[in-house]
Amino acid sequence: MRAMQSPDPASHSSLESRTFLWMLVVVTAAFVYILLPFYGAILWATAAALVFTPLYRRIARALGGRNTPAAMLTVLLILTLVILPLAVIAGLLFNEAAATFQKLQSGELNFGRYAQQVLDALPAWLSGLLKRFGLNHLGVIQEKLAAAANKASQQTAGHVLSFGQNTLEVIVEFFIMLYLLFFLLRDGPDISGRIKAAIPLRESHKRDLSDKFTTVIRATVKGNVLVAAIQGALGGVMFAFLGIHAPVLWGVIMAFLSLLPAVGATLVWLPVALYLVATGSTWQGLLLIAYGALVIGLVDNVLRPILVGKDTRMPDYVVLFATLGGMATFGVNGFVIGPLFAAMFMAVWHIFAAEWARRET
């Protein structure tokens, strides 16, 4: 009688490894799927923890190494110095947005009238050039402006209504973000150490990727948000000084547009300045042009390379397209996710190229 063959130990080990790997993938995917509704809260808690970790460490040293009180005090400082002022600005923004929407509906804000004023003030050569391209007919321009304004008004009203309906969800995510932020500040080194230990890569590669992840998050949030806030505040103050309607609304719009390198707040203040010049408010328009170029633009040209470009070391066009693509895909969260994915993409390919060159030699 033929003896029974014993199973191959190597084959059994390979099957066990593949089975465990599939279990790991399935369980991880299921866990990520469960967390997807709160990805925004997790993202901003992680970003805030990375940005404010130096502050937390200083507070912890001042408290004699007591991590829990230090983390609580850091969260309270963030809440007081960052989040509460943003809440006040949000309240002012909603009031101005509602007033602007009502004026658009009532016809008090008439873009056709503004277009007529601009057309009447144009020099003859420019009017002739517009006529050649068929752009001198007020009816066509007014129709396009009215359609664009109507669409923007409907979208604004829809966003406001959606925000009002999802207020409870926003509040829940906000407190989840603060709750998670506390633990990320207190237990951040331990959590990051466990994640690094579980990644099957060389220590040098893990260190490079971890440094790139931390650097991009800090530079993007600290740099872009700070630059955007300064530019929006400067623009809003000047708009208020010139008596332009809804300065807080325009300031917030400039702040959001400032997240896009190269173009930014210019898309707001330059058309307004040209309108002021064309309609006879010459000194106001020239003042706004000088202020925008020398003050608002200087903030972008000086602070952004120092806070963002120097750390991320990514070309401006990569940052621009990554930010636009991220915001188109993920909304407001995309201005962090887009540059982060771009930086990690470049870092992974750099490691791959270096590893390939090492093996070739």
mmCIF file of C-alpha atoms in Angstrom:
data_model
loop_
_atom_site.group_PDB
_atom_site.id
_atom_site.type_symbol
_atom_site.label_atom_id
_atom_site.label_comp_id
_atom_site.label_asym_id
_atom_site.label_seq_id
_atom_site.Cartn_x
_atom_site.Cartn_y
_atom_site.Cartn_z
ATOM 1 C CA MET A 1 0.000 0.000 0.000
ATOM 2 C CA ARG A 2 1.464 3.395 -1.143
ATOM 3 C CA ALA A 3 2.336 5.735 1.696
ATOM 4 C CA MET A 4 0.342 8.985 1.862
ATOM 5 C CA GLN A 5 2.339 12.035 0.731
ATOM 6 C CA SER A 6 2.695 14.774 3.311
ATOM 7 C CA PRO A 7 1.668 18.289 2.194
ATOM 8 C CA ASP A 8 4.420 20.547 0.944
ATOM 9 C CA PRO A 9 5.297 22.983 3.780
ATOM 10 C CA ALA A 10 6.276 25.701 1.301
ATOM 11 C CA SER A 11 2.965 25.387 -0.566
ATOM 12 C CA HIS A 12 1.021 25.469 2.692
ATOM 13 C CA SER A 13 2.909 28.587 3.842
ATOM 14 C CA SER A 14 2.270 30.324 0.496
ATOM 15 C CA LEU A 15 -1.459 29.545 0.669
ATOM 16 C CA GLU A 16 -1.614 30.812 4.241
ATOM 17 C CA SER A 17 0.170 34.032 3.272
ATOM 18 C CA ARG A 18 -2.169 34.688 0.323
ATOM 19 C CA THR A 19 -5.236 33.970 2.464
ATOM 20 C CA PHE A 20 -4.083 36.308 5.192
ATOM 21 C CA LEU A 21 -3.222 39.014 2.644
ATOM 22 C CA TRP A 22 -6.714 38.838 1.139
ATOM 23 C CA MET A 23 -8.248 38.972 4.614
ATOM 24 C CA LEU A 24 -6.123 42.038 5.365
ATOM 25 C CA VAL A 25 -7.255 43.772 2.165
ATOM 26 C CA VAL A 26 -10.947 42.963 2.686
ATOM 27 C CA VAL A 27 -11.005 43.992 6.358
ATOM 28 C CA THR A 28 -9.098 47.211 5.618
ATOM 29 C CA ALA A 29 -11.411 48.103 2.710
ATOM 30 C CA ALA A 30 -14.466 47.470 4.889
ATOM 31 C CA PHE A 31 -13.072 49.643 7.677
ATOM 32 C CA VAL A 32 -12.250 52.462 5.239
ATOM 33 C CA TYR A 33 -15.764 52.204 3.790
ATOM 34 C CA ILE A 34 -17.230 52.570 7.275
ATOM 35 C CA LEU A 35 -15.131 55.689 7.912
ATOM 36 C CA LEU A 36 -15.897 57.343 4.555
ATOM 37 C CA PRO A 37 -18.845 59.436 5.893
ATOM 38 C CA PHE A 38 -16.397 61.067 8.314
ATOM 39 C CA TYR A 39 -13.401 61.418 6.030
ATOM 40 C CA GLY A 40 -13.619 65.229 6.168
ATOM 41 C CA ALA A 41 -13.479 65.267 9.963
ATOM 42 C CA ILE A 42 -10.589 62.778 9.947
ATOM 43 C CA LEU A 43 -8.722 64.763 7.302
ATOM 44 C CA TRP A 44 -8.991 68.091 9.128
ATOM 45 C CA ALA A 45 -8.212 66.521 12.503
ATOM 46 C CA THR A 46 -5.057 65.000 11.017
ATOM 47 C CA ALA A 47 -4.092 68.267 9.320
ATOM 48 C CA ALA A 48 -4.694 70.297 12.483
ATOM 49 C CA ALA A 49 -2.701 67.809 14.556
ATOM 50 C CA LEU A 50 0.271 68.053 12.191
ATOM 51 C CA VAL A 51 0.126 71.854 12.106
ATOM 52 C CA PHE A 52 -0.310 72.386 15.850
ATOM 53 C CA THR A 53 1.945 69.605 17.136
ATOM 54 C CA PRO A 54 4.850 72.055 17.744
ATOM 55 C CA LEU A 55 2.523 74.200 19.878
ATOM 56 C CA TYR A 56 1.319 71.125 21.749
ATOM 57 C CA ARG A 57 4.902 70.062 22.494
ATOM 58 C CA ARG A 58 5.793 73.469 23.899
ATOM 59 C CA ILE A 59 2.700 73.416 26.105
ATOM 60 C CA ALA A 60 3.526 69.863 27.235
ATOM 61 C CA ARG A 61 7.059 70.921 28.204
ATOM 62 C CA ALA A 62 5.667 73.901 30.090
ATOM 63 C CA LEU A 63 3.296 71.570 31.986
ATOM 64 C CA GLY A 64 6.083 69.193 32.957
ATOM 65 C CA GLY A 65 5.334 66.494 30.380
ATOM 66 C CA ARG A 66 1.663 66.032 31.257
ATOM 67 C CA ASN A 67 0.327 65.116 27.811
ATOM 68 C CA THR A 68 -3.411 64.951 28.514
ATOM 69 C CA PRO A 69 -3.768 68.502 29.957
ATOM 70 C CA ALA A 70 -1.458 69.779 27.213
ATOM 71 C CA ALA A 71 -3.630 68.249 24.490
ATOM 72 C CA MET A 72 -6.809 69.639 26.075
ATOM 73 C CA LEU A 73 -5.286 73.122 26.362
ATOM 74 C CA THR A 74 -4.101 73.004 22.730
ATOM 75 C CA VAL A 75 -7.574 72.070 21.509
ATOM 76 C CA LEU A 76 -9.081 74.919 23.552
ATOM 77 C CA LEU A 77 -6.581 77.383 22.057
ATOM 78 C CA ILE A 78 -7.414 76.172 18.538
ATOM 79 C CA LEU A 79 -11.100 76.526 19.293
ATOM 80 C CA THR A 80 -10.668 80.049 20.673
ATOM 81 C CA LEU A 81 -8.122 81.520 18.276
ATOM 82 C CA VAL A 82 -9.090 79.823 15.015
ATOM 83 C CA ILE A 83 -12.544 78.282 14.976
ATOM 84 C CA LEU A 84 -14.568 80.937 16.833
ATOM 85 C CA PRO A 85 -13.347 83.798 14.567
ATOM 86 C CA LEU A 86 -14.195 81.638 11.546
ATOM 87 C CA ALA A 87 -17.685 81.130 12.964
ATOM 88 C CA VAL A 88 -18.138 84.901 13.329
ATOM 89 C CA ILE A 89 -16.983 85.456 9.736
ATOM 90 C CA ALA A 90 -19.343 82.707 8.572
ATOM 91 C CA GLY A 91 -22.268 84.480 10.258
ATOM 92 C CA LEU A 92 -21.408 87.778 8.573
ATOM 93 C CA LEU A 93 -20.974 85.951 5.278
ATOM 94 C CA PHE A 94 -24.417 84.377 5.418
ATOM 95 C CA ASN A 95 -26.017 87.721 6.218
ATOM 96 C CA GLU A 96 -24.323 89.431 3.276
ATOM 97 C CA ALA A 97 -25.029 86.491 0.950
ATOM 98 C CA ALA A 98 -28.726 86.597 1.853
ATOM 99 C CA ALA A 99 -28.869 90.373 1.310
ATOM 100 C CA THR A 100 -27.082 90.065 -2.034
ATOM 101 C CA PHE A 101 -29.432 87.305 -3.146
ATOM 102 C CA GLN A 102 -32.462 89.450 -2.296
ATOM 103 C CA LYS A 103 -31.043 92.399 -4.258
ATOM 104 C CA LEU A 104 -30.433 90.153 -7.249
ATOM 105 C CA GLN A 105 -33.998 88.879 -7.089
ATOM 106 C CA SER A 106 -35.469 92.376 -6.747
ATOM 107 C CA GLY A 107 -33.347 93.804 -9.564
ATOM 108 C CA GLU A 108 -31.516 96.283 -7.339
ATOM 109 C CA LEU A 109 -28.296 94.627 -8.468
ATOM 110 C CA ASN A 110 -28.629 94.828 -12.251
ATOM 111 C CA PHE A 111 -25.673 93.449 -14.192
ATOM 112 C CA GLY A 112 -27.149 94.703 -17.447
ATOM 113 C CA ARG A 113 -26.989 98.277 -16.158
ATOM 114 C CA TYR A 114 -23.389 97.785 -15.081
ATOM 115 C CA ALA A 115 -22.531 96.385 -18.520
ATOM 116 C CA GLN A 116 -24.162 99.397 -20.200
ATOM 117 C CA GLN A 117 -22.110 101.769 -18.050
ATOM 118 C CA VAL A 118 -18.917 99.972 -19.004
ATOM 119 C CA LEU A 119 -19.802 99.962 -22.733
ATOM 120 C CA ASP A 120 -20.603 103.675 -22.672
ATOM 121 C CA ALA A 121 -17.252 104.463 -21.079
ATOM 122 C CA LEU A 122 -15.113 102.455 -23.517
ATOM 123 C CA PRO A 123 -12.884 104.319 -25.994
ATOM 124 C CA ALA A 124 -13.823 104.293 -29.671
ATOM 125 C CA TRP A 125 -11.094 101.871 -30.754
ATOM 126 C CA LEU A 126 -12.112 99.318 -28.136
ATOM 127 C CA SER A 127 -15.815 99.710 -28.998
ATOM 128 C CA GLY A 128 -14.929 99.104 -32.664
ATOM 129 C CA LEU A 129 -12.966 95.981 -31.721
ATOM 130 C CA LEU A 130 -15.912 94.643 -29.713
ATOM 131 C CA LYS A 131 -18.229 95.429 -32.594
ATOM 132 C CA ARG A 132 -16.034 93.429 -34.943
ATOM 133 C CA PHE A 133 -16.453 90.386 -32.718
ATOM 134 C CA GLY A 134 -20.152 91.009 -32.169
ATOM 135 C CA LEU A 135 -19.765 91.815 -28.486
ATOM 136 C CA ASN A 136 -21.139 95.337 -28.565
ATOM 137 C CA HIS A 137 -24.802 94.377 -28.279
ATOM 138 C CA LEU A 138 -26.019 94.990 -24.767
ATOM 139 C CA GLY A 139 -28.906 92.569 -25.140
ATOM 140 C CA VAL A 140 -26.590 89.607 -25.701
ATOM 141 C CA ILE A 141 -24.268 90.627 -22.874
ATOM 142 C CA GLN A 142 -27.166 91.333 -20.537
ATOM 143 C CA GLU A 143 -28.753 87.982 -21.353
ATOM 144 C CA LYS A 144 -25.519 86.142 -20.603
ATOM 145 C CA LEU A 145 -24.913 88.098 -17.416
ATOM 146 C CA ALA A 146 -28.488 87.569 -16.248
ATOM 147 C CA ALA A 147 -28.268 83.849 -16.944
ATOM 148 C CA ALA A 148 -24.960 83.595 -15.101
ATOM 149 C CA ALA A 149 -26.274 85.638 -12.158
ATOM 150 C CA ASN A 150 -29.457 83.587 -12.002
ATOM 151 C CA LYS A 151 -27.500 80.346 -12.061
ATOM 152 C CA ALA A 152 -25.116 81.604 -9.380
ATOM 153 C CA SER A 153 -28.051 82.763 -7.243
ATOM 154 C CA GLN A 154 -29.770 79.402 -7.509
ATOM 155 C CA GLN A 155 -26.570 77.565 -6.644
ATOM 156 C CA THR A 156 -25.932 79.885 -3.691
ATOM 157 C CA ALA A 157 -29.470 79.418 -2.416
ATOM 158 C CA GLY A 158 -29.128 75.677 -2.863
ATOM 159 C CA HIS A 159 -25.882 75.583 -0.896
ATOM 160 C CA VAL A 160 -27.364 77.723 1.877
ATOM 161 C CA LEU A 161 -30.462 75.498 2.061
ATOM 162 C CA SER A 162 -28.324 72.369 2.009
ATOM 163 C CA PHE A 163 -26.153 73.763 4.793
ATOM 164 C CA GLY A 164 -29.233 74.575 6.843
ATOM 165 C CA GLN A 165 -30.633 71.080 6.362
ATOM 166 C CA ASN A 166 -27.296 69.456 7.238
ATOM 167 C CA THR A 167 -26.555 71.647 10.261
ATOM 168 C CA LEU A 168 -26.795 68.698 12.657
ATOM 169 C CA GLU A 169 -24.447 66.637 10.509
ATOM 170 C CA VAL A 170 -21.945 69.509 10.353
ATOM 171 C CA ILE A 171 -22.056 69.941 14.136
ATOM 172 C CA VAL A 172 -21.536 66.199 14.691
ATOM 173 C CA GLU A 173 -18.554 66.129 12.324
ATOM 174 C CA PHE A 174 -17.124 69.210 13.998
ATOM 175 C CA PHE A 175 -17.150 67.591 17.448
ATOM 176 C CA ILE A 176 -15.777 64.355 15.967
ATOM 177 C CA MET A 177 -12.929 66.390 14.513
ATOM 178 C CA LEU A 178 -12.164 68.006 17.898
ATOM 179 C CA TYR A 179 -12.429 64.647 19.688
ATOM 180 C CA LEU A 180 -10.055 62.972 17.241
ATOM 181 C CA LEU A 181 -7.723 65.979 17.290
ATOM 182 C CA PHE A 182 -7.251 65.575 21.040
ATOM 183 C CA PHE A 183 -6.091 61.959 20.689
ATOM 184 C CA LEU A 184 -3.934 62.672 17.648
ATOM 185 C CA LEU A 185 -2.116 65.384 19.586
ATOM 186 C CA ARG A 186 -1.677 63.276 22.698
ATOM 187 C CA ASP A 187 -0.953 59.904 21.069
ATOM 188 C CA GLY A 188 0.413 61.068 17.722
ATOM 189 C CA PRO A 189 3.949 59.599 18.020
ATOM 190 C CA ASP A 190 2.611 56.218 19.120
ATOM 191 C CA ILE A 191 0.005 56.111 16.307
ATOM 192 C CA SER A 192 2.496 57.129 13.623
ATOM 193 C CA GLY A 193 5.022 54.608 14.947
ATOM 194 C CA ARG A 194 2.531 51.764 14.676
ATOM 195 C CA ILE A 195 1.543 52.784 11.157
ATOM 196 C CA LYS A 196 5.186 52.929 10.063
ATOM 197 C CA ALA A 197 5.904 49.536 11.633
ATOM 198 C CA ALA A 198 3.015 47.953 9.711
ATOM 199 C CA ILE A 199 4.107 49.258 6.291
ATOM 200 C CA PRO A 200 6.315 46.657 4.535
ATOM 201 C CA LEU A 201 8.941 49.083 3.191
ATOM 202 C CA ARG A 202 12.515 49.959 3.990
ATOM 203 C CA GLU A 203 13.060 52.276 6.906
ATOM 204 C CA SER A 204 14.600 54.901 4.621
ATOM 205 C CA HIS A 205 11.599 54.771 2.266
ATOM 206 C CA LYS A 206 9.126 54.963 5.129
ATOM 207 C CA ARG A 207 11.018 57.902 6.559
ATOM 208 C CA ASP A 208 11.019 59.735 3.217
ATOM 209 C CA LEU A 209 7.301 59.167 2.640
ATOM 210 C CA SER A 210 6.419 60.141 6.208
ATOM 211 C CA ASP A 211 8.467 63.332 5.978
ATOM 212 C CA LYS A 212 6.874 64.226 2.639
ATOM 213 C CA PHE A 213 3.355 63.584 3.998
ATOM 214 C CA THR A 214 3.960 65.739 7.072
ATOM 215 C CA THR A 215 5.686 68.503 5.128
ATOM 216 C CA VAL A 216 2.971 68.788 2.469
ATOM 217 C CA ILE A 217 0.125 68.812 4.995
ATOM 218 C CA ARG A 218 1.808 71.483 7.112
ATOM 219 C CA ALA A 219 2.878 73.611 4.155
ATOM 220 C CA THR A 220 -0.487 73.367 2.390
ATOM 221 C CA VAL A 221 -2.648 74.083 5.427
ATOM 222 C CA LYS A 222 -0.341 76.530 7.179
ATOM 223 C CA GLY A 223 0.860 78.275 4.039
ATOM 224 C CA ASN A 224 -2.173 78.272 1.751
ATOM 225 C CA VAL A 225 -4.715 78.954 4.473
ATOM 226 C CA LEU A 226 -2.622 81.734 5.984
ATOM 227 C CA VAL A 227 -1.992 83.365 2.594
ATOM 228 C CA ALA A 228 -5.668 83.025 1.642
ATOM 229 C CA ALA A 229 -6.847 84.494 4.940
ATOM 230 C CA ILE A 230 -4.480 87.464 4.687
ATOM 231 C CA GLN A 231 -5.381 88.186 1.067
ATOM 232 C CA GLY A 232 -9.107 87.862 1.738
ATOM 233 C CA ALA A 233 -8.877 90.134 4.778
ATOM 234 C CA LEU A 234 -6.836 92.768 2.912
ATOM 235 C CA GLY A 235 -9.203 92.689 -0.047
ATOM 236 C CA GLY A 236 -12.303 92.888 2.142
ATOM 237 C CA VAL A 237 -10.908 95.859 4.074
ATOM 238 C CA MET A 238 -10.186 97.767 0.852
ATOM 239 C CA PHE A 239 -13.618 96.929 -0.569
ATOM 240 C CA ALA A 240 -15.215 98.249 2.619
ATOM 241 C CA PHE A 241 -13.082 101.418 2.420
ATOM 242 C CA LEU A 242 -14.197 102.005 -1.178
ATOM 243 C CA GLY A 243 -17.854 101.434 -0.274
ATOM 244 C CA ILE A 244 -18.259 98.313 -2.442
ATOM 245 C CA HIS A 245 -21.310 96.221 -1.581
ATOM 246 C CA ALA A 246 -20.823 93.062 0.560
ATOM 247 C CA PRO A 247 -17.107 93.411 1.425
ATOM 248 C CA VAL A 248 -17.125 90.291 3.638
ATOM 249 C CA LEU A 249 -18.610 88.219 0.807
ATOM 250 C CA TRP A 250 -16.008 89.503 -1.650
ATOM 251 C CA GLY A 251 -13.255 88.963 0.911
ATOM 252 C CA VAL A 252 -14.267 85.327 1.418
ATOM 253 C CA ILE A 253 -14.430 84.800 -2.356
ATOM 254 C CA MET A 254 -10.938 86.268 -2.692
ATOM 255 C CA ALA A 255 -9.722 84.022 0.118
ATOM 256 C CA PHE A 256 -11.065 80.910 -1.628
ATOM 257 C CA LEU A 257 -9.612 81.960 -4.972
ATOM 258 C CA SER A 258 -6.287 82.652 -3.281
ATOM 259 C CA LEU A 259 -6.000 78.910 -2.719
ATOM 260 C CA LEU A 260 -5.198 78.729 -6.444
ATOM 261 C CA PRO A 261 -1.603 79.795 -7.094
ATOM 262 C CA ALA A 262 -0.786 82.193 -9.937
ATOM 263 C CA VAL A 263 -4.353 83.549 -10.389
ATOM 264 C CA GLY A 264 -5.960 83.850 -6.987
ATOM 265 C CA ALA A 265 -7.615 87.032 -5.751
ATOM 266 C CA THR A 266 -6.797 88.918 -8.964
ATOM 267 C CA LEU A 267 -9.894 87.354 -10.511
ATOM 268 C CA VAL A 268 -11.984 89.480 -8.105
ATOM 269 C CA TRP A 269 -10.253 92.800 -7.464
ATOM 270 C CA LEU A 270 -9.028 93.462 -11.019
ATOM 271 C CA PRO A 271 -12.471 93.345 -12.742
ATOM 272 C CA VAL A 272 -13.913 95.515 -9.954
ATOM 273 C CA ALA A 273 -11.069 98.019 -10.372
ATOM 274 C CA LEU A 274 -11.566 98.153 -14.147
ATOM 275 C CA TYR A 275 -15.300 98.678 -13.637
ATOM 276 C CA LEU A 276 -14.621 101.572 -11.268
ATOM 277 C CA VAL A 277 -12.269 103.205 -13.780
ATOM 278 C CA ALA A 278 -14.701 102.662 -16.670
ATOM 279 C CA THR A 279 -17.638 104.165 -14.784
ATOM 280 C CA GLY A 280 -15.878 107.366 -13.730
ATOM 281 C CA SER A 281 -14.625 106.378 -10.272
ATOM 282 C CA THR A 282 -11.077 106.797 -11.543
ATOM 283 C CA TRP A 283 -9.136 107.351 -8.337
ATOM 284 C CA GLN A 284 -10.974 104.498 -6.587
ATOM 285 C CA GLY A 285 -10.181 102.141 -9.455
ATOM 286 C CA LEU A 286 -6.536 103.197 -9.667
ATOM 287 C CA LEU A 287 -6.200 102.906 -5.902
ATOM 288 C CA LEU A 288 -7.636 99.381 -6.010
ATOM 289 C CA ILE A 289 -5.273 98.410 -8.851
ATOM 290 C CA ALA A 290 -2.239 99.725 -6.963
ATOM 291 C CA TYR A 291 -3.396 98.139 -3.708
ATOM 292 C CA GLY A 292 -4.111 94.808 -5.374
ATOM 293 C CA ALA A 293 -0.787 94.674 -7.207
ATOM 294 C CA LEU A 294 1.455 96.022 -4.444
ATOM 295 C CA VAL A 295 -0.245 94.762 -1.279
ATOM 296 C CA ILE A 296 -2.474 91.757 -2.058
ATOM 297 C CA GLY A 297 -0.127 90.507 -4.775
ATOM 298 C CA LEU A 298 2.919 91.037 -2.588
ATOM 299 C CA VAL A 299 1.457 88.732 0.050
ATOM 300 C CA ASP A 300 1.054 86.014 -2.579
ATOM 301 C CA ASN A 301 4.485 86.545 -4.138
ATOM 302 C CA VAL A 302 6.392 86.764 -0.850
ATOM 303 C CA LEU A 303 4.607 84.573 1.696
ATOM 304 C CA ARG A 304 3.458 81.695 -0.516
ATOM 305 C CA PRO A 305 6.957 80.661 -1.729
ATOM 306 C CA ILE A 306 8.237 80.880 1.839
ATOM 307 C CA LEU A 307 5.407 78.899 3.449
ATOM 308 C CA VAL A 308 4.443 76.521 0.628
ATOM 309 C CA GLY A 309 6.817 76.268 -2.304
ATOM 310 C CA LYS A 310 9.989 76.055 -0.244
ATOM 311 C CA ASP A 311 8.657 73.116 1.766
ATOM 312 C CA THR A 312 6.765 71.140 -0.875
ATOM 313 C CA ARG A 313 9.326 71.797 -3.627
ATOM 314 C CA MET A 314 6.673 71.302 -6.275
ATOM 315 C CA PRO A 315 6.377 73.509 -9.359
ATOM 316 C CA ASP A 316 3.589 76.082 -9.327
ATOM 317 C CA TYR A 317 1.828 74.437 -12.260
ATOM 318 C CA VAL A 318 1.737 71.095 -10.418
ATOM 319 C CA VAL A 319 0.308 72.773 -7.319
ATOM 320 C CA LEU A 320 -2.251 74.634 -9.462
ATOM 321 C CA PHE A 321 -3.551 71.585 -11.313
ATOM 322 C CA ALA A 322 -3.444 69.390 -8.214
ATOM 323 C CA THR A 323 -5.433 71.980 -6.249
ATOM 324 C CA LEU A 324 -7.997 72.463 -9.033
ATOM 325 C CA GLY A 325 -8.382 68.731 -9.557
ATOM 326 C CA GLY A 326 -8.614 68.048 -5.848
ATOM 327 C CA MET A 327 -11.291 70.689 -5.290
ATOM 328 C CA ALA A 328 -13.247 69.503 -8.347
ATOM 329 C CA THR A 329 -13.207 65.949 -6.968
ATOM 330 C CA PHE A 330 -13.391 66.400 -3.194
ATOM 331 C CA GLY A 331 -14.793 69.910 -2.764
ATOM 332 C CA VAL A 332 -13.162 72.173 -0.174
ATOM 333 C CA ASN A 333 -11.209 69.218 1.236
ATOM 334 C CA GLY A 334 -9.527 68.871 -2.140
ATOM 335 C CA PHE A 335 -7.211 71.823 -1.659
ATOM 336 C CA VAL A 336 -5.385 69.628 0.873
ATOM 337 C CA ILE A 337 -5.964 66.240 -0.766
ATOM 338 C CA GLY A 338 -4.923 67.358 -4.260
ATOM 339 C CA PRO A 339 -1.420 68.684 -3.408
ATOM 340 C CA LEU A 340 -0.953 65.784 -0.980
ATOM 341 C CA PHE A 341 -1.633 63.185 -3.678
ATOM 342 C CA ALA A 342 0.619 65.084 -6.094
ATOM 343 C CA ALA A 343 3.471 65.198 -3.579
ATOM 344 C CA MET A 344 3.106 61.524 -2.670
ATOM 345 C CA PHE A 345 2.966 60.653 -6.392
ATOM 346 C CA MET A 346 6.245 62.466 -6.985
ATOM 347 C CA ALA A 347 7.842 60.975 -3.860
ATOM 348 C CA VAL A 348 6.862 57.387 -4.735
ATOM 349 C CA TRP A 349 8.162 57.718 -8.285
ATOM 350 C CA HIS A 350 11.374 59.287 -6.999
ATOM 351 C CA ILE A 351 11.898 56.312 -4.665
ATOM 352 C CA PHE A 352 11.094 53.894 -7.477
ATOM 353 C CA ALA A 353 13.548 55.579 -9.865
ATOM 354 C CA ALA A 354 16.284 55.641 -7.226
ATOM 355 C CA GLU A 355 15.683 51.967 -6.356
ATOM 356 C CA TRP A 356 15.713 50.971 -10.018
ATOM 357 C CA ALA A 357 18.954 52.866 -10.609
ATOM 358 C CA ARG A 358 20.511 51.199 -7.568
ATOM 359 C CA ARG A 359 19.568 47.736 -8.836
ATOM 360 C CA GLU A 360 20.882 48.513 -12.320
ATOM 361 C CA THR A 361 24.261 49.523 -10.928
#
